[in-house]
Amino acid sequence: MSQPGIVALISRSDIDMAKGAPMALHGCDPDEAFGRLVSESQRRNMKVRDVVREMLDRLQQRSKCTGT
């Protein structure tokens, strides 16, 4: 598989994981959760994958701090 193809798969996997946070916090469905990620990326003028990566990194750091 080509490098861009691998990056796309990783990004998609990250996006699927990240959709879980708004779904858990706001009780929304996967489409609405993705819409929230897109809105945040537009608000911050960032690619969705970069917003997602930042969010997952913050969640991982928080989980290390709380020991969960």
mmCIF file of N, CA, C and O in Angstrom:
data_model
loop_
_atom_site.group_PDB
_atom_site.id
_atom_site.type_symbol
_atom_site.label_atom_id
_atom_site.label_comp_id
_atom_site.label_asym_id
_atom_site.label_seq_id
_atom_site.Cartn_x
_atom_site.Cartn_y
_atom_site.Cartn_z
ATOM 1 N N MET A 1 0.856 -1.180 0.000
ATOM 2 C CA MET A 1 0.000 0.000 0.000
ATOM 3 C C MET A 1 0.895 1.234 0.000
ATOM 4 O O MET A 1 1.931 1.272 0.650
ATOM 5 N N SER A 2 0.474 2.260 -0.706
ATOM 6 C CA SER A 2 1.260 3.485 -0.808
ATOM 7 C C SER A 2 1.214 4.270 0.505
ATOM 8 O O SER A 2 0.317 4.088 1.330
ATOM 9 N N GLN A 3 2.198 5.141 0.703
ATOM 10 C CA GLN A 3 2.258 5.965 1.911
ATOM 11 C C GLN A 3 0.980 6.779 2.111
ATOM 12 O O GLN A 3 0.438 6.783 3.206
ATOM 13 N N PRO A 4 0.461 7.482 1.067
ATOM 14 C CA PRO A 4 -0.796 8.219 1.275
ATOM 15 C C PRO A 4 -1.959 7.303 1.673
ATOM 16 O O PRO A 4 -2.810 7.680 2.460
ATOM 17 N N GLY A 5 -1.968 6.090 1.134
ATOM 18 C CA GLY A 5 -3.027 5.143 1.497
ATOM 19 C C GLY A 5 -2.944 4.738 2.954
ATOM 20 O O GLY A 5 -3.957 4.618 3.648
ATOM 21 N N ILE A 6 -1.737 4.536 3.441
ATOM 22 C CA ILE A 6 -1.536 4.176 4.848
ATOM 23 C C ILE A 6 -1.950 5.335 5.747
ATOM 24 O O ILE A 6 -2.642 5.143 6.748
ATOM 25 N N VAL A 7 -1.543 6.542 5.371
ATOM 26 C CA VAL A 7 -1.920 7.729 6.154
ATOM 27 C C VAL A 7 -3.433 7.871 6.200
ATOM 28 O O VAL A 7 -4.001 8.173 7.244
ATOM 29 N N ALA A 8 -4.105 7.627 5.081
ATOM 30 C CA ALA A 8 -5.566 7.732 5.043
ATOM 31 C C ALA A 8 -6.214 6.716 5.964
ATOM 32 O O ALA A 8 -7.182 7.037 6.666
ATOM 33 N N LEU A 9 -5.693 5.493 5.991
ATOM 34 C CA LEU A 9 -6.255 4.467 6.877
ATOM 35 C C LEU A 9 -6.055 4.831 8.341
ATOM 36 O O LEU A 9 -6.953 4.667 9.169
ATOM 37 N N ILE A 10 -4.870 5.324 8.668
ATOM 38 C CA ILE A 10 -4.594 5.722 10.049
ATOM 39 C C ILE A 10 -5.494 6.886 10.432
ATOM 40 O O ILE A 10 -6.091 6.882 11.514
ATOM 41 N N SER A 11 -5.621 7.872 9.553
ATOM 42 C CA SER A 11 -6.476 9.018 9.832
ATOM 43 C C SER A 11 -7.917 8.580 10.039
ATOM 44 O O SER A 11 -8.589 9.038 10.955
ATOM 45 N N ARG A 12 -8.388 7.666 9.206
ATOM 46 C CA ARG A 12 -9.773 7.191 9.328
ATOM 47 C C ARG A 12 -9.984 6.469 10.655
ATOM 48 O O ARG A 12 -10.992 6.657 11.321
ATOM 49 N N SER A 13 -9.009 5.666 11.032
ATOM 50 C CA SER A 13 -9.084 4.959 12.308
ATOM 51 C C SER A 13 -9.118 5.955 13.468
ATOM 52 O O SER A 13 -9.908 5.803 14.403
ATOM 53 N N ASP A 14 -8.265 6.982 13.405
ATOM 54 C CA ASP A 14 -8.244 8.010 14.445
ATOM 55 C C ASP A 14 -9.585 8.739 14.504
ATOM 56 O O ASP A 14 -10.111 9.011 15.584
ATOM 57 N N ILE A 15 -10.142 9.063 13.347
ATOM 58 C CA ILE A 15 -11.420 9.773 13.299
ATOM 59 C C ILE A 15 -12.521 8.912 13.924
ATOM 60 O O ILE A 15 -13.335 9.403 14.711
ATOM 61 N N ASP A 16 -12.518 7.619 13.613
ATOM 62 C CA ASP A 16 -13.524 6.731 14.201
ATOM 63 C C ASP A 16 -13.399 6.686 15.720
ATOM 64 O O ASP A 16 -14.400 6.705 16.435
ATOM 65 N N MET A 17 -12.164 6.641 16.215
ATOM 66 C CA MET A 17 -11.964 6.646 17.678
ATOM 67 C C MET A 17 -12.419 7.969 18.272
ATOM 68 O O MET A 17 -13.073 7.998 19.314
ATOM 69 N N ALA A 18 -12.069 9.071 17.614
ATOM 70 C CA ALA A 18 -12.388 10.394 18.146
ATOM 71 C C ALA A 18 -13.885 10.666 18.170
ATOM 72 O O ALA A 18 -14.361 11.426 19.012
ATOM 73 N N LYS A 19 -14.640 10.067 17.273
ATOM 74 C CA LYS A 19 -16.093 10.272 17.268
ATOM 75 C C LYS A 19 -16.714 9.771 18.563
ATOM 76 O O LYS A 19 -17.764 10.259 18.972
ATOM 77 N N GLY A 20 -16.050 8.839 19.231
ATOM 78 C CA GLY A 20 -16.589 8.302 20.473
ATOM 79 C C GLY A 20 -16.711 9.335 21.578
ATOM 80 O O GLY A 20 -17.623 9.262 22.403
ATOM 81 N N ALA A 21 -15.793 10.316 21.612
ATOM 82 C CA ALA A 21 -15.833 11.322 22.679
ATOM 83 C C ALA A 21 -17.103 12.166 22.620
ATOM 84 O O ALA A 21 -17.834 12.237 23.612
ATOM 85 N N PRO A 22 -17.411 12.813 21.480
ATOM 86 C CA PRO A 22 -18.658 13.579 21.460
ATOM 87 C C PRO A 22 -19.901 12.693 21.596
ATOM 88 O O PRO A 22 -20.910 13.120 22.152
ATOM 89 N N MET A 23 -19.813 11.451 21.118
ATOM 90 C CA MET A 23 -20.957 10.555 21.273
ATOM 91 C C MET A 23 -21.209 10.294 22.753
ATOM 92 O O MET A 23 -22.360 10.311 23.203
ATOM 93 N N ALA A 24 -20.136 10.075 23.519
ATOM 94 C CA ALA A 24 -20.289 9.808 24.956
ATOM 95 C C ALA A 24 -20.692 11.069 25.716
ATOM 96 O O ALA A 24 -21.555 11.017 26.597
ATOM 97 N N LEU A 25 -20.086 12.193 25.379
ATOM 98 C CA LEU A 25 -20.355 13.433 26.109
ATOM 99 C C LEU A 25 -21.712 14.038 25.795
ATOM 100 O O LEU A 25 -22.375 14.581 26.674
ATOM 101 N N HIS A 26 -22.126 13.957 24.534
ATOM 102 C CA HIS A 26 -23.343 14.645 24.102
ATOM 103 C C HIS A 26 -24.476 13.708 23.705
ATOM 104 O O HIS A 26 -25.560 14.173 23.345
ATOM 105 N N GLY A 27 -24.218 12.408 23.716
ATOM 106 C CA GLY A 27 -25.255 11.445 23.367
ATOM 107 C C GLY A 27 -25.688 11.528 21.913
ATOM 108 O O GLY A 27 -26.844 11.250 21.595
ATOM 109 N N CYS A 28 -24.755 11.917 21.036
ATOM 110 C CA CYS A 28 -25.121 12.053 19.627
ATOM 111 C C CYS A 28 -24.746 10.788 18.844
ATOM 112 O O CYS A 28 -24.025 9.939 19.341
ATOM 113 N N ASP A 29 -25.248 10.708 17.618
ATOM 114 C CA ASP A 29 -24.928 9.557 16.775
ATOM 115 C C ASP A 29 -23.597 9.811 16.051
ATOM 116 O O ASP A 29 -23.057 10.920 16.115
ATOM 117 N N PRO A 30 -23.040 8.789 15.389
ATOM 118 C CA PRO A 30 -21.734 8.943 14.732
ATOM 119 C C PRO A 30 -21.682 10.066 13.692
ATOM 120 O O PRO A 30 -20.675 10.767 13.594
ATOM 121 N N ASP A 31 -22.764 10.265 12.952
ATOM 122 C CA ASP A 31 -22.771 11.332 11.942
ATOM 123 C C ASP A 31 -22.711 12.716 12.596
ATOM 124 O O ASP A 31 -21.986 13.602 12.136
ATOM 125 N N GLU A 32 -23.472 12.898 13.659
ATOM 126 C CA GLU A 32 -23.437 14.187 14.367
ATOM 127 C C GLU A 32 -22.071 14.396 15.020
ATOM 128 O O GLU A 32 -21.540 15.509 15.025
ATOM 129 N N ALA A 33 -21.490 13.333 15.560
ATOM 130 C CA ALA A 33 -20.157 13.435 16.171
ATOM 131 C C ALA A 33 -19.133 13.873 15.129
ATOM 132 O O ALA A 33 -18.298 14.745 15.393
ATOM 133 N N PHE A 34 -19.196 13.284 13.946
ATOM 134 C CA PHE A 34 -18.281 13.685 12.878
ATOM 135 C C PHE A 34 -18.529 15.139 12.489
ATOM 136 O O PHE A 34 -17.589 15.908 12.273
ATOM 137 N N GLY A 35 -19.788 15.529 12.438
ATOM 138 C CA GLY A 35 -20.129 16.921 12.127
ATOM 139 C C GLY A 35 -19.532 17.890 13.138
ATOM 140 O O GLY A 35 -19.063 18.977 12.772
ATOM 141 N N ARG A 36 -19.505 17.489 14.400
ATOM 142 C CA ARG A 36 -18.893 18.329 15.435
ATOM 143 C C ARG A 36 -17.394 18.450 15.207
ATOM 144 O O ARG A 36 -16.813 19.524 15.396
ATOM 145 N N LEU A 37 -16.755 17.355 14.796
ATOM 146 C CA LEU A 37 -15.315 17.405 14.501
ATOM 147 C C LEU A 37 -15.042 18.309 13.296
ATOM 148 O O LEU A 37 -14.084 19.086 13.300
ATOM 149 N N VAL A 38 -15.876 18.210 12.275
ATOM 150 C CA VAL A 38 -15.728 19.055 11.088
ATOM 151 C C VAL A 38 -15.921 20.525 11.463
ATOM 152 O O VAL A 38 -15.131 21.393 11.046
ATOM 153 N N SER A 39 -16.920 20.816 12.257
ATOM 154 C CA SER A 39 -17.165 22.199 12.682
ATOM 155 C C SER A 39 -15.964 22.759 13.436
ATOM 156 O O SER A 39 -15.557 23.909 13.212
ATOM 157 N N GLU A 40 -15.398 21.958 14.314
ATOM 158 C CA GLU A 40 -14.219 22.391 15.071
ATOM 159 C C GLU A 40 -13.039 22.630 14.140
ATOM 160 O O GLU A 40 -12.288 23.604 14.298
ATOM 161 N N SER A 41 -12.865 21.759 13.143
ATOM 162 C CA SER A 41 -11.752 21.942 12.209
ATOM 163 C C SER A 41 -11.931 23.219 11.400
ATOM 164 O O SER A 41 -10.965 23.938 11.148
ATOM 165 N N GLN A 42 -13.149 23.532 11.021
ATOM 166 C CA GLN A 42 -13.408 24.764 10.270
ATOM 167 C C GLN A 42 -13.206 25.988 11.155
ATOM 168 O O GLN A 42 -12.626 26.984 10.725
ATOM 169 N N ARG A 43 -13.675 25.901 12.381
ATOM 170 C CA ARG A 43 -13.525 27.018 13.315
ATOM 171 C C ARG A 43 -12.056 27.344 13.550
ATOM 172 O O ARG A 43 -11.663 28.503 13.644
ATOM 173 N N ARG A 44 -11.237 26.296 13.627
ATOM 174 C CA ARG A 44 -9.809 26.475 13.914
ATOM 175 C C ARG A 44 -8.951 26.523 12.650
ATOM 176 O O ARG A 44 -7.743 26.662 12.748
ATOM 177 N N ASN A 45 -9.581 26.386 11.487
ATOM 178 C CA ASN A 45 -8.875 26.389 10.208
ATOM 179 C C ASN A 45 -7.780 25.322 10.195
ATOM 180 O O ASN A 45 -6.611 25.599 9.868
ATOM 181 N N MET A 46 -8.175 24.120 10.568
ATOM 182 C CA MET A 46 -7.263 22.973 10.607
ATOM 183 C C MET A 46 -7.909 21.817 9.869
ATOM 184 O O MET A 46 -9.134 21.757 9.762
ATOM 185 N N LYS A 47 -7.105 20.886 9.412
ATOM 186 C CA LYS A 47 -7.651 19.662 8.822
ATOM 187 C C LYS A 47 -8.304 18.838 9.933
ATOM 188 O O LYS A 47 -7.859 18.852 11.077
ATOM 189 N N VAL A 48 -9.358 18.117 9.570
ATOM 190 C CA VAL A 48 -10.059 17.278 10.542
ATOM 191 C C VAL A 48 -9.081 16.306 11.197
ATOM 192 O O VAL A 48 -9.094 16.127 12.411
ATOM 193 N N ARG A 49 -8.216 15.688 10.403
ATOM 194 C CA ARG A 49 -7.288 14.709 10.973
ATOM 195 C C ARG A 49 -6.375 15.331 12.028
ATOM 196 O O ARG A 49 -6.006 14.683 12.993
ATOM 197 N N ASP A 50 -6.023 16.621 11.849
ATOM 198 C CA ASP A 50 -5.160 17.286 12.825
ATOM 199 C C ASP A 50 -5.924 17.613 14.111
ATOM 200 O O ASP A 50 -5.382 17.480 15.209
ATOM 201 N N VAL A 51 -7.165 18.028 13.972
ATOM 202 C CA VAL A 51 -8.010 18.261 15.151
ATOM 203 C C VAL A 51 -8.183 16.957 15.914
ATOM 204 O O VAL A 51 -8.067 16.909 17.142
ATOM 205 N N VAL A 52 -8.442 15.885 15.183
ATOM 206 C CA VAL A 52 -8.646 14.565 15.788
ATOM 207 C C VAL A 52 -7.384 14.105 16.509
ATOM 208 O O VAL A 52 -7.440 13.631 17.640
ATOM 209 N N ARG A 53 -6.235 14.235 15.852
ATOM 210 C CA ARG A 53 -4.968 13.805 16.458
ATOM 211 C C ARG A 53 -4.705 14.570 17.752
ATOM 212 O O ARG A 53 -4.319 13.998 18.768
ATOM 213 N N GLU A 54 -4.952 15.885 17.729
ATOM 214 C CA GLU A 54 -4.773 16.707 18.921
ATOM 215 C C GLU A 54 -5.725 16.260 20.039
ATOM 216 O O GLU A 54 -5.330 16.152 21.196
ATOM 217 N N MET A 55 -6.970 15.998 19.668
ATOM 218 C CA MET A 55 -7.955 15.572 20.666
ATOM 219 C C MET A 55 -7.567 14.231 21.274
ATOM 220 O O MET A 55 -7.615 14.050 22.496
ATOM 221 N N LEU A 56 -7.158 13.279 20.439
ATOM 222 C CA LEU A 56 -6.766 11.970 20.950
ATOM 223 C C LEU A 56 -5.531 12.077 21.845
ATOM 224 O O LEU A 56 -5.444 11.392 22.873
ATOM 225 N N ASP A 57 -4.598 12.930 21.474
ATOM 226 C CA ASP A 57 -3.412 13.142 22.309
ATOM 227 C C ASP A 57 -3.797 13.702 23.672
ATOM 228 O O ASP A 57 -3.289 13.263 24.701
ATOM 229 N N ARG A 58 -4.719 14.678 23.684
ATOM 230 C CA ARG A 58 -5.169 15.256 24.965
ATOM 231 C C ARG A 58 -5.882 14.215 25.813
ATOM 232 O O ARG A 58 -5.679 14.146 27.029
ATOM 233 N N LEU A 59 -6.737 13.403 25.181
ATOM 234 C CA LEU A 59 -7.444 12.363 25.929
ATOM 235 C C LEU A 59 -6.465 11.340 26.498
ATOM 236 O O LEU A 59 -6.630 10.875 27.625
ATOM 237 N N GLN A 60 -5.444 11.008 25.727
ATOM 238 C CA GLN A 60 -4.447 10.048 26.198
ATOM 239 C C GLN A 60 -3.669 10.631 27.379
ATOM 240 O O GLN A 60 -3.429 9.949 28.362
ATOM 241 N N GLN A 61 -3.307 11.908 27.293
ATOM 242 C CA GLN A 61 -2.609 12.558 28.402
ATOM 243 C C GLN A 61 -3.484 12.596 29.655
ATOM 244 O O GLN A 61 -3.018 12.351 30.759
ATOM 245 N N ARG A 62 -4.750 12.905 29.467
ATOM 246 C CA ARG A 62 -5.687 12.969 30.600
ATOM 247 C C ARG A 62 -5.806 11.592 31.251
ATOM 248 O O ARG A 62 -5.828 11.476 32.468
ATOM 249 N N SER A 63 -5.850 10.549 30.441
ATOM 250 C CA SER A 63 -5.977 9.219 30.992
ATOM 251 C C SER A 63 -4.714 8.817 31.750
ATOM 252 O O SER A 63 -4.786 8.147 32.770
ATOM 253 N N LYS A 64 -3.550 9.275 31.311
ATOM 254 C CA LYS A 64 -2.310 9.009 32.049
ATOM 255 C C LYS A 64 -2.317 9.731 33.391
ATOM 256 O O LYS A 64 -1.834 9.200 34.380
ATOM 257 N N CYS A 65 -2.847 10.949 33.412
ATOM 258 C CA CYS A 65 -2.886 11.735 34.641
ATOM 259 C C CYS A 65 -3.844 11.148 35.671
ATOM 260 O O CYS A 65 -3.608 11.227 36.867
ATOM 261 N N THR A 66 -4.948 10.583 35.185
ATOM 262 C CA THR A 66 -5.948 10.034 36.103
ATOM 263 C C THR A 66 -5.723 8.560 36.389
ATOM 264 O O THR A 66 -6.387 7.984 37.247
ATOM 265 N N GLY A 67 -4.815 7.945 35.643
ATOM 266 C CA GLY A 67 -4.516 6.533 35.862
ATOM 267 C C GLY A 67 -5.561 5.585 35.351
ATOM 268 O O GLY A 67 -5.640 4.445 35.782
ATOM 269 N N THR A 68 -6.394 6.033 34.397
ATOM 270 C CA THR A 68 -7.414 5.133 33.857
ATOM 271 C C THR A 68 -7.023 4.637 32.508
ATOM 272 O O THR A 68 -6.195 5.134 31.850
#
